[in-house]
XYZ file of C-alpha atoms in Angstrom:
583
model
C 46.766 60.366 116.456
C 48.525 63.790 117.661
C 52.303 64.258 117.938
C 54.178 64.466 121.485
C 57.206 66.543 121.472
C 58.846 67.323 124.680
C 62.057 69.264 125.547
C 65.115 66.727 124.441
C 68.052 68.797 124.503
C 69.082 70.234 128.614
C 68.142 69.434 132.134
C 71.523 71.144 133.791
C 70.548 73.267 136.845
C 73.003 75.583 136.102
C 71.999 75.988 132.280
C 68.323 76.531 133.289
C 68.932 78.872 135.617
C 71.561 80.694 133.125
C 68.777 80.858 130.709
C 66.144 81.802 133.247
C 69.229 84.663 134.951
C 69.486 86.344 131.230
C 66.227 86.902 130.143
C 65.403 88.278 134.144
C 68.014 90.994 133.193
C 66.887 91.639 130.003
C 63.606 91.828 131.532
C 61.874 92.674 127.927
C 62.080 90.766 124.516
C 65.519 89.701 123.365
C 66.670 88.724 120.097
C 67.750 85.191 119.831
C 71.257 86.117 118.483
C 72.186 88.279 121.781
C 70.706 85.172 123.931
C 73.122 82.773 122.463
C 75.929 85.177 123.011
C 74.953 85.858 126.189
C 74.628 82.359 127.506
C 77.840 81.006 125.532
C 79.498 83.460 127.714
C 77.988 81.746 130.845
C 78.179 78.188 129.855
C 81.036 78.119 127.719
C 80.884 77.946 123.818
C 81.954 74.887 123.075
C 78.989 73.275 122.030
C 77.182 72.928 118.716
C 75.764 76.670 117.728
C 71.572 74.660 117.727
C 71.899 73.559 121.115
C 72.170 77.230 122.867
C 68.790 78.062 121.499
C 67.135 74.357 122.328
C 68.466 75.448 126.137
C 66.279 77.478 126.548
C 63.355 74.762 125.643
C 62.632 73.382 128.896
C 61.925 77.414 130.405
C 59.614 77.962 127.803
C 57.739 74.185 127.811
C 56.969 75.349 131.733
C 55.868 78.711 131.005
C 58.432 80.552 132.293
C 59.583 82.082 128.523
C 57.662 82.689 125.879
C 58.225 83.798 122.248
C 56.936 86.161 120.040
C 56.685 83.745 117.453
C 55.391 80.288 118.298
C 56.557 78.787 115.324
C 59.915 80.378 114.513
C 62.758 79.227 116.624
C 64.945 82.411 115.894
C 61.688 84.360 117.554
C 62.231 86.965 120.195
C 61.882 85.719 123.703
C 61.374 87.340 127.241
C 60.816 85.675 130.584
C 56.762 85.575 132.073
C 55.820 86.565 135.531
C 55.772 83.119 136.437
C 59.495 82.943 135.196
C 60.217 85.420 137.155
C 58.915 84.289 140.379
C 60.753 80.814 139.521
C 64.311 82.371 138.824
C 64.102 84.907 142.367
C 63.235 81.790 143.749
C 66.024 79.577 142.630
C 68.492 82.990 143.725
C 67.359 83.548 147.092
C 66.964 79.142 147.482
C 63.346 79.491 148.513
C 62.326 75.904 148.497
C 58.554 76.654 149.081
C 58.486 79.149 146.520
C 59.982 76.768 143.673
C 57.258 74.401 144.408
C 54.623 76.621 144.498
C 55.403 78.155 140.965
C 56.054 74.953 139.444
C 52.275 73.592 140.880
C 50.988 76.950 139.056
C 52.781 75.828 136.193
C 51.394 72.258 136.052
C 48.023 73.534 136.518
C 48.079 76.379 134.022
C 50.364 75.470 131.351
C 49.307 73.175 127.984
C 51.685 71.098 127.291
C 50.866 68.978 124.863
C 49.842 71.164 122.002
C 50.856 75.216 121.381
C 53.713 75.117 124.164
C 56.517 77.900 123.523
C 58.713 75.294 124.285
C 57.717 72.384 122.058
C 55.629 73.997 119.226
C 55.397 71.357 116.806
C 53.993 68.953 119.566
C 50.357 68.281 118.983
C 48.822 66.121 121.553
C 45.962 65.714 123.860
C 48.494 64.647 126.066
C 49.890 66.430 129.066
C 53.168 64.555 129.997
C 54.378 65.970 133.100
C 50.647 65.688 134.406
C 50.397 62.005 133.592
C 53.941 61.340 134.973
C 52.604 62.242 138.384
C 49.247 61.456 138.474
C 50.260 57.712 137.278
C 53.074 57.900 140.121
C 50.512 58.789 142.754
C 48.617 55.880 141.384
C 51.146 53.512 141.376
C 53.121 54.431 144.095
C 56.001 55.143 141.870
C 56.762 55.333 138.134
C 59.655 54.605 136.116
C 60.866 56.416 132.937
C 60.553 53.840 131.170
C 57.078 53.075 132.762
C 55.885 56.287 131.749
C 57.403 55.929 128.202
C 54.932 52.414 127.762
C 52.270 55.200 128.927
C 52.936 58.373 126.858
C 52.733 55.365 123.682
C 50.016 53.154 124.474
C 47.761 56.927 125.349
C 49.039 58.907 122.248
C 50.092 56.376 119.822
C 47.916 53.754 120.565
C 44.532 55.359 121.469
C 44.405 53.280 124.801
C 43.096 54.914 128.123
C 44.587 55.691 131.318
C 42.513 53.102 133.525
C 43.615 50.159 131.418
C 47.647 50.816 130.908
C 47.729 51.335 134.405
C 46.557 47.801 134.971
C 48.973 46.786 131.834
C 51.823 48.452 134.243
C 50.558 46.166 137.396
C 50.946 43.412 135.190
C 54.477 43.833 134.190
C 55.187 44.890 137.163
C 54.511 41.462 138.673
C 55.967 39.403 135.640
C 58.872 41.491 135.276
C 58.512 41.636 131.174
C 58.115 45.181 130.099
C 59.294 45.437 126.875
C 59.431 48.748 124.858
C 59.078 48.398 121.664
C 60.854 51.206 119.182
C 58.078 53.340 118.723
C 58.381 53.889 122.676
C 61.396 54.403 123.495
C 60.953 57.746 121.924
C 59.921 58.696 124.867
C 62.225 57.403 127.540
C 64.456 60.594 127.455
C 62.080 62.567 129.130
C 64.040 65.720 130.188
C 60.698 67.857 131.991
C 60.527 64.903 134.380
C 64.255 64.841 134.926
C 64.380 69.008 135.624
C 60.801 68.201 137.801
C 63.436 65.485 140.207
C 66.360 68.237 139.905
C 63.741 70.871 141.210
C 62.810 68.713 144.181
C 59.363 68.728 143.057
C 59.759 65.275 142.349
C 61.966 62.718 143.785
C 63.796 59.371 143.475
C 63.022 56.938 146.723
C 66.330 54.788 146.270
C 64.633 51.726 144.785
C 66.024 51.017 140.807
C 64.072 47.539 140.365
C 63.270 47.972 136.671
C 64.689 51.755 137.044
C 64.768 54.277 139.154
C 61.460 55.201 141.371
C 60.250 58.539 140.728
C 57.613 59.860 143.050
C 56.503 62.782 144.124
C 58.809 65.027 146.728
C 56.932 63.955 150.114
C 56.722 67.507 151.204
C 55.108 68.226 147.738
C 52.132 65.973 147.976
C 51.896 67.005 151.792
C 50.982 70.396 150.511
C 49.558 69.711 147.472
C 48.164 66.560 147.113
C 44.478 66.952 146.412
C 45.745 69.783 143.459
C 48.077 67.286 142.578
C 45.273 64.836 141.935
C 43.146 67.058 140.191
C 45.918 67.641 137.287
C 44.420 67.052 133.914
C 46.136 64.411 131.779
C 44.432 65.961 128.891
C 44.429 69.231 127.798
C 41.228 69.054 126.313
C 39.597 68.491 130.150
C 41.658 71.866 131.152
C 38.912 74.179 130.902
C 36.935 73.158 133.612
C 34.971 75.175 135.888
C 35.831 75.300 139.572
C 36.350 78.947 141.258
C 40.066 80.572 140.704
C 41.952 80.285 143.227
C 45.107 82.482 144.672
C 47.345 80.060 145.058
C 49.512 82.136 147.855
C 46.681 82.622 149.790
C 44.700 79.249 148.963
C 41.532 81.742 148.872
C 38.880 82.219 146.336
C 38.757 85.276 144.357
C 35.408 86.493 144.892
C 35.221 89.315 141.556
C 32.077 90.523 142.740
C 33.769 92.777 145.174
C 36.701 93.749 143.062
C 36.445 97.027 141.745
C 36.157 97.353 137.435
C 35.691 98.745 134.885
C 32.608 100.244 134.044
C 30.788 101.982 130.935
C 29.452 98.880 129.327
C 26.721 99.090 126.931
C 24.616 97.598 124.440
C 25.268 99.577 120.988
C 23.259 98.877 117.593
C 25.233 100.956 114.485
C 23.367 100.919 111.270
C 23.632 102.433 108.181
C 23.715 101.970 104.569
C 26.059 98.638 103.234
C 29.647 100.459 103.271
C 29.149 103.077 105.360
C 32.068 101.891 107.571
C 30.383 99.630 109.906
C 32.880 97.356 110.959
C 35.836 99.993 110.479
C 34.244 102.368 113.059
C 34.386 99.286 115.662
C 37.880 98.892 115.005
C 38.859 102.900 115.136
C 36.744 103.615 117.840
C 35.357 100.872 120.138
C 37.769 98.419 119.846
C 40.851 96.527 118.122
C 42.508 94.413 120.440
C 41.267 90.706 119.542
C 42.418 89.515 122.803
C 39.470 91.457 124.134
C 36.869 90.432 121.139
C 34.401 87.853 120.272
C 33.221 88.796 116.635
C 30.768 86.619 115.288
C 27.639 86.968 112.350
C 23.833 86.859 112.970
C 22.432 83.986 110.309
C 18.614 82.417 109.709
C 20.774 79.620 110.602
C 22.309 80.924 113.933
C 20.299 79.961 117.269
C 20.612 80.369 120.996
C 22.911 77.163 121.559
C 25.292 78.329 119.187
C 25.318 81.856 121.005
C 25.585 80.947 124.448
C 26.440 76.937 124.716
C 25.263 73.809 124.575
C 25.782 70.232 125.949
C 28.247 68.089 123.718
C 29.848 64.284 124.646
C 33.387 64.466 126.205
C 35.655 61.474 125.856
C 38.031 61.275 129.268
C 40.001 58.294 130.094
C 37.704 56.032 127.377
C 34.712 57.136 129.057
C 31.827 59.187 127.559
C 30.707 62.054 129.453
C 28.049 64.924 128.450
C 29.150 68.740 129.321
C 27.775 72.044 128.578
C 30.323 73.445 126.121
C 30.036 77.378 126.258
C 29.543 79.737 123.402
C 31.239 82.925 122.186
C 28.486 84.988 124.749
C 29.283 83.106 127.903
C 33.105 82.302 126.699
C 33.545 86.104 126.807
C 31.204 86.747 130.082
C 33.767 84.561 131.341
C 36.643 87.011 130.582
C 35.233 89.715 131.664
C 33.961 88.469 135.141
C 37.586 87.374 135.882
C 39.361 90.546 134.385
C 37.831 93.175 135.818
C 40.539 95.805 134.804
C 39.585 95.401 131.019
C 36.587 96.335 128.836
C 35.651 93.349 126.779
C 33.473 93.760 123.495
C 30.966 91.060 122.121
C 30.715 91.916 118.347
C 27.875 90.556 116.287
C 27.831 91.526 112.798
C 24.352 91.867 111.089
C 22.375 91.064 114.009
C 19.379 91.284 112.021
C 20.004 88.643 109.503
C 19.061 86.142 112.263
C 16.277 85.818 114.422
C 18.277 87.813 117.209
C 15.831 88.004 119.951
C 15.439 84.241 119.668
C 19.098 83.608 119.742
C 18.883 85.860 122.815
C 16.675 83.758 124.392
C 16.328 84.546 128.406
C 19.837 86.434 128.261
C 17.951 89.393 126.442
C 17.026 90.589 130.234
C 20.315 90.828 130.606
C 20.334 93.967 128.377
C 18.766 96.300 131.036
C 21.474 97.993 132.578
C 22.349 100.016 135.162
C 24.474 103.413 135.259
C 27.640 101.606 135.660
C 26.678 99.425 132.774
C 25.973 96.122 134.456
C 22.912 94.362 134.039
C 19.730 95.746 136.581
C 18.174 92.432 136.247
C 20.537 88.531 136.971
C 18.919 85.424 135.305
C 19.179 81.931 136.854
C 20.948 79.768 134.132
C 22.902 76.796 135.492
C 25.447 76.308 133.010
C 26.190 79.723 132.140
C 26.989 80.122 135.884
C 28.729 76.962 136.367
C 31.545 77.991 133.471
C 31.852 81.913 134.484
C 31.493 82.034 138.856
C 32.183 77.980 139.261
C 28.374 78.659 141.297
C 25.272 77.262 139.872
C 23.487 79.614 142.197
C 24.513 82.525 141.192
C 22.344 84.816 139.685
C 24.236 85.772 136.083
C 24.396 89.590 134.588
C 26.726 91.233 132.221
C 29.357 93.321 134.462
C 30.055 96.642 133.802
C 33.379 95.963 131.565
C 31.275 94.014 128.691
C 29.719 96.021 125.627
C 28.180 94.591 123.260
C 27.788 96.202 119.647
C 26.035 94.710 116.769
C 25.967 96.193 112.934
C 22.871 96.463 110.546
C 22.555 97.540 106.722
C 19.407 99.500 106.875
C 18.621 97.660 103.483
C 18.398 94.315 105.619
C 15.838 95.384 107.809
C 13.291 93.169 106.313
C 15.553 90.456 106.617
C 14.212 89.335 111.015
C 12.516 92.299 112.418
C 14.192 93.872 115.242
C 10.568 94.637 117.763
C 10.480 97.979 119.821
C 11.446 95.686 122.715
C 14.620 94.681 121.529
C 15.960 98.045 120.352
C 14.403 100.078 122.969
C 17.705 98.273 124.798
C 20.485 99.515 122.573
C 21.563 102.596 122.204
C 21.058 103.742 118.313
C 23.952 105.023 116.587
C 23.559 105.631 112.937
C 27.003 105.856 110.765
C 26.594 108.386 108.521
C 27.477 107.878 104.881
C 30.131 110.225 104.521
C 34.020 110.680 102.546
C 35.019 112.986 105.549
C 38.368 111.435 106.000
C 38.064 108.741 103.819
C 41.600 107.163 102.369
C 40.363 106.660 98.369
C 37.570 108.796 97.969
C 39.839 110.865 94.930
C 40.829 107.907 93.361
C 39.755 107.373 89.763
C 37.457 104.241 88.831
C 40.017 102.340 86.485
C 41.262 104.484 83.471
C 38.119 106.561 83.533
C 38.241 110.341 85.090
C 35.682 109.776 87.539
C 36.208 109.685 91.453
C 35.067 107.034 93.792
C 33.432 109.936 95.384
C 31.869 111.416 92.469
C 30.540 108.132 91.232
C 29.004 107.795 94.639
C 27.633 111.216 95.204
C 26.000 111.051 91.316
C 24.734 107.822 92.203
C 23.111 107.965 95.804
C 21.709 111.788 94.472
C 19.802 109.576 91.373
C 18.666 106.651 94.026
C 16.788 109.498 96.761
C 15.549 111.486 93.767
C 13.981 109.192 91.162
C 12.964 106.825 93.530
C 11.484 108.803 95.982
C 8.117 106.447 95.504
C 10.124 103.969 96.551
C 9.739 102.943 100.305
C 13.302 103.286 102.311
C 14.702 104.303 99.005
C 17.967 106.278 100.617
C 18.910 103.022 102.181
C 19.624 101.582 98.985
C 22.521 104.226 98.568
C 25.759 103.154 98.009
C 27.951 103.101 101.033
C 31.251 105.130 100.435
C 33.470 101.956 101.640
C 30.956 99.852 99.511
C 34.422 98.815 97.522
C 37.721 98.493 98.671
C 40.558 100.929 96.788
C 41.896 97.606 95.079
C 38.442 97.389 93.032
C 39.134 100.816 91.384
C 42.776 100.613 90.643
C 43.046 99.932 86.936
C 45.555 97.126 85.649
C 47.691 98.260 82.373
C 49.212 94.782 81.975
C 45.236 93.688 80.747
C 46.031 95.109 77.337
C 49.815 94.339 77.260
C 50.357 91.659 74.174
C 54.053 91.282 75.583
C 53.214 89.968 78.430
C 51.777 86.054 79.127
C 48.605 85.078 78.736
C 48.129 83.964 81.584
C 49.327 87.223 83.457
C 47.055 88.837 81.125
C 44.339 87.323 81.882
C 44.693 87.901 85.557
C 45.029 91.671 85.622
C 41.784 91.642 83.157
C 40.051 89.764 85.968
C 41.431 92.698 88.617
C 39.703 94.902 86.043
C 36.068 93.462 86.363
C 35.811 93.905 89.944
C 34.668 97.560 89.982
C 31.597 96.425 87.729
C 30.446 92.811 88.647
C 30.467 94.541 92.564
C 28.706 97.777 91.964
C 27.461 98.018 88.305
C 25.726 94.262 89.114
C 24.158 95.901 92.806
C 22.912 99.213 90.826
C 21.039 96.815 88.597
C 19.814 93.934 90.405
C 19.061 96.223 93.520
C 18.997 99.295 93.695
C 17.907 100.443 90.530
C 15.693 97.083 90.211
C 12.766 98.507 89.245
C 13.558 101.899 87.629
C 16.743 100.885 85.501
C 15.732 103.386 83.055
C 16.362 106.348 85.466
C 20.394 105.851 85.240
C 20.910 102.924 82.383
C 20.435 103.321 78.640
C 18.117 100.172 79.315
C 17.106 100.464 75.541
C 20.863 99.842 74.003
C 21.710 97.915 77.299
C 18.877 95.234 77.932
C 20.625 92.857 80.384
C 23.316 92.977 83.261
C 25.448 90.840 80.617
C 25.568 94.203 78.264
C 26.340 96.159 80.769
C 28.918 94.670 82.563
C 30.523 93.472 78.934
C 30.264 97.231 77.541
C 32.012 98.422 81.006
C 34.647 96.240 80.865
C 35.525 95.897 77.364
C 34.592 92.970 76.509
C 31.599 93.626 73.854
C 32.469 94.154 70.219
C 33.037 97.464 71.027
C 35.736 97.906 73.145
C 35.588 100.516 75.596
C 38.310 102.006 77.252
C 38.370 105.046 79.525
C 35.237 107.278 79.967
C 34.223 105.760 77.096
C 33.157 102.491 79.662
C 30.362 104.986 80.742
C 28.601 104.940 78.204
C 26.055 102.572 79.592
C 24.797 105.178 81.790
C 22.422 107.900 80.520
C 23.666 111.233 79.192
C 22.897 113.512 81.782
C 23.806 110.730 84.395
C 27.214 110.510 82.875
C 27.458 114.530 82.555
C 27.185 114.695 86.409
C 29.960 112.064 86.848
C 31.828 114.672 84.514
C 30.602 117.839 86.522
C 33.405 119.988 87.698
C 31.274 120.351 91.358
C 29.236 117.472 92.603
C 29.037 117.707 96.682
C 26.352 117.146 99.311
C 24.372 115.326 97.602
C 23.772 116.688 94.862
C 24.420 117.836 91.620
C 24.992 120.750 89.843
C-alpha cells in the first residue's frame, strides 16, 4: 500500500493569500529563511517557528509554489504561473478566474505522489479528485465520508464502485464508524481551502456532518471536466486533445509555428573517441528535452515505441497501449513546438535497429525543415501524441534524433545502405585537441595518457595493417576516465589500515585490467607479439600482475612497462611522439 499525506497544518484565507502575496513579489526563488520573516511580519510571529514554513503547504500541494528541492523542506521556493494567475485573482476578487485556475489545477496537478506540497506522500490516490467526484456521485460527501474513502481505497485496497455502495449503506443505517486508522484522514485541510475558495460548498444540511458539494455555479461550468477528474494518478496520462482552458478550444499544433532543423544524425568512431560527450557539448544537455536509451540484441520495436499492457482502474482490468521512449518524446515535441527535442540511442548497432524501427523507419525521410516527407498510419502512436487515430504521424521539425556507434561493433547487426543512406554521417575523430587529461601521467610511470595512446594506436595501424578494419581497433583518447590514471600512494603505505590499503591498491589496477586486458584480448588478439614480450609474459594474468606489482617482482614506476617490447616502450619514452606516429 502507498502513503497519503495531505497538507495538515493552514486553511486561513488570509495566510494563503499572505503566502501566495510574498512569493508574487519576490517573483523569483526565495530562500526559506527570508519567507518566514517575511510572512511572520504579515501574520504575526507568535506561532511555533515549523508552522511558517508548513503555511505555505497547501500553495505548493495545488501547484501554485514549487521548490527547488522536492525533498528538503528548507528548499528555495517561487510561485508558478498558475500561482500567479490564482493570487491576481484573489486581489482583483475575480470569482470566475479563481475557479478556473483551481479546475486547471485539479486537472493538472498529482497529488498523491511527488507534490511540492506533500513530498513524502506516495499514493495512487488523488484526494481532492475523489472528494468531488464521490460528492457528484453521492449528491454530497462528508469529511468524514471521504475519510472511510481515502482508507478503505489506499489502506485497504478496495475500489471506488464498492465503498460508494458501503457509503449508501451507512448512510441509510446511520452506523459509520471510523476506525483509528481513518480518522487520519478526517482533517482534510485541501478540501476545507477548496469550500473557502467557493469552489466547493456546504448546502446547510449537517446530518452525520456537514454536506460538501460542489459550488453550483462550478459544476454549471464545469461539470463534464469535473467528471472526467482522475481519482488515480496513474490514469492521468490519458490521451484526449489539450485543451485552452480560457478559450475551451483545441490547440491544433499543426498550424503553430516551430522549431525546425531536425535531423537524423549517426556519430561513429573508435570506443572513446568522445561519443556521448560530443552530444552533451554540442547537441544537447538539457534532460528535460532527452530520451537516452541503448540499442541491445535484446531491444525490439515494442520496447521502442509502445506496447499494450493491463491497467487496473476502479478494480477493473483494462488493456492500453502504454507508449515508449520514441512516441513518449514525439509527444513532447508535437505539443512544444518552441523547443528542439533529441531522441538519443546509444550503440544503435548493437541491436537489430531497423527491426526495432519497424514502419517508423519511413519516418526518417525528411524534408528541408526537418519534418518527416512521408506520415505513417499507426493508431496508437496517434492516439497518445494528436488524441486522433486518424492522423497521419511524422516526426516534426523540432525532433533529432542521434544515435552512437564504435566502428569496432559494426559486425555486431549490420546497419544496410537503406538505413544509413537516412542519417547524416558524422565521424568523431580520435583526437586530444582540447582534451582535459591528455598530459597526465599513467600512475607513477612518466608516460602520458596521450603518449601511451599515440604509441599504441601508431603499433595497431602499422603491424596490423593485414588486419581488416584494423584502425578501428585504436584506442579512443577518452577510452579511460582521468581517475584510472591517477596513481594512489597510500597502496604502499604500511601506516595506514589494511583495509584502506587495500582499497587504493584496487584504484591502482584500473589503468591495466581496462586497457592492458583490451590490448590483449582485442586488439592485439592475434599479433600479441608485435607490442608484448609474449615470451616472458605468456598470459593476461602476467601481464596485468607484472603491471601492477603484484608478481614476485615488484614493479614500480616505468619499471611496470616492462611487459611491453623494447622499442615499444622506447617510443612511450620518446621526447616527440605526435600525429600518429613515432619518431
Amino acid at each position: 500500500m502507498g502513503k497519503i499525506v495531505m497538507p495538515k497544518n493552514s486553511a486561513l484565507l488570509n495566510e494563503i493569500e499572505s503566502v501566495l502575496q510574498i512569493y508574487y513579489e519576490a517573483d523569483g526563488w526565495l530562500s526559506n529563511d527570508i519567507y518566514k520573516a517575511r510572512l511572520k511580519d504579515m501574520i504575526g510571529d507568535d506561532q511555533y517557528s515549523s508552522s511558517y514554513t508548513k503555511k505555505a503547504q497547501i500553495t505548493s500541494y495545488f501547484g501554485f509554489t514549487e521548490w527547488e528541492d522536492i525533498n528538503n523542506t528548507q528548499s528555495m521556493r517561487r510561485i508558478t504561473d498558475s500561482g500567479k494567475e490564482m493570487y491576481i485573482a484573489i486581489k482583483s476578487e475575480d470569482t470566475d478566474k479563481i475557479q478556473s485556475v483551481l479546475m486547471n489545477a485539479l486537472e493538472t496537478t498529482k497529488f498523491g505522489r511527488n507534490n511540492f506540497g506533500c513530498p513524502e506522500s506516495n499514493s495512487d490516490v488523488e484526494p481532492p479528485a475523489l472528494f468531488i467526484r464521490a460528492s457528484m456521485d453521492l449528491g454530497y460527501l462528508t469529511y468524514k465520508e471521504f475519510a472511510y474513502l481515502l482508507w478503505k481505497l489506499e489502506d485497504i485496497g478496495g475500489n471506488y464502485t464498492d465503498s460508494l455502495s458501503e457509503l449508501k449503506q451507512f448512510r441509510s443505517s446511520g452506523s459509520l464508524t471510523l476506525g483509528e486508522e481513518a480518522n487520519k484522514y478526517v482533517d482534510c485541510k485541501p478540501i476545507m481551502i477548496l469550500v473557502r475558495w467557493g469552489f466547493l460548498a456546504e448546502n446547510g444540511d449537517t446530518t452525520g456532518g456537514k454536506h460538501i458539494v460542489v459550488a453550483p455555479e462550478v459544476l454549471h461550468k464545469y461539470e463534464s471536466r469535473l467528471r472526467n477528474l482522475k481519482i488515480y494518478n496513474i490514469d492521468m496520462d490519458y490521451d484526449e486533445p489539450i485543451i485552452d482552458n480560457d478559450k475551451k478550444e483545441i490547440i491544433d499544433f499543426d498550424k503553430i509555428e516551430r522549431v525546425g532543423g531536425g535531423t537524423n544524425t549517426l556519430l561513429y568512431g573508435v570506443p572513446g573517441s568522445g561519443k556521448s560527450w560530443t552530444i552533451d557539448k554540442e547537441y544537447c544537455d538539457d534532460e528535460s528535452r532527452m530520451e537516452r536509451l541503448v540499442f541491445h540484441p535484446d531491444y525490439t520495436y515494442s520496447d521502442f515505441i509502445g506496447q499494450i499492457l493491463p491497467n487496473v482502474s476502479d478494480g477493473i482490468v483494462s488493456y492500453k497501449f502504454t507508449e515508449g521512449p520514441f512516441t513518449s518524446l514525439l509527444k513532447k515535441a508535437y505539443t512544444h513546438p518552441d523547443k528542439m527535442f533529441f531522441l538519443v540511442i546509444e550503440e544503435i548497432n548493437r541491436g537489430n535497429a531497423p527491426a526495432i524501427f519497424g514502419e517508423v523507419f519511413q519516418l526518417l525521410d525528411r524534408n528541408e525543415e526537418g519534418t518527416s516527407e512521408y506520415g505513417i498510419s499507426n493508431v496508437d502512436i496517434a492516439r497518445i501524441v494528436y488524441g486522433n487515430t486518424n492522423h497521419k504521424v511524422r516526426i516534426p521539425s523540432n525532433m533529432s534524433i542521434i544515435g552512437t556507434m564504435n566502428t569496432s561493433d559494426q559486425n555486431v547487426f549490420t546497419l544496410d545502405t537503406a538505413f544509413q543512406r537516412r542519417w547524416n554521417m558524422r565521424m568523431i575523430e580520435n583526437t586530444f585537441e582540447g582534451h582535459d587529461y591528455a598530459t597526465a601521467t599513467i600512475l607513477d610511470t612518466d608516460v602520458t595518457w596521450q603518449r601511451f595512446c599515440e604509441v599504441i594506436n601508431n603499433e595497431i595501424v602499422t603491424k596490423n595493417i593485414r588486419m581488416t578494419s584494423s584502425e578501428d581497433k585504436r584506442l579512443g583518447t577518452y577510452f579511460v576516465r582521468a581517475a584510472d590514471l591517477e596513481y594512489h600512494e597510500e597502496a604502499d603505505n604500511l601506516d595506514l589500515p589494511e583495509r584502506e590499503r587495500i582499497s587504493a591498491k584496487l584504484l591502482n589496477y584500473r589503468f591495466a585490467e581496462k586497457v592492458l586486458k583490451y590490448l590483449w584480448d582485442d586488439a592485439f588478439k592475434f599479433s600479441r607479439e608485435d607490442i608484448f614480450k609474449n615470451t616472458i609474459y605468456k598470459s593476461l594474468e602476467e601481464v596485468v600482475n607484472h603491471f601492477n606489482s603484484r608478481s614476485s617482482a615488484k614493479a614500480v614506476g616505468n619499471a611496470r612497462l616492462d611487459v611491453f617490447k623494447e622499442e615499444v616502450i622506447d617510443a612511450f619514452l620518446a621526447q616527440d611522439v605526435s600525429n600518429n606516429t613515432v619518431e
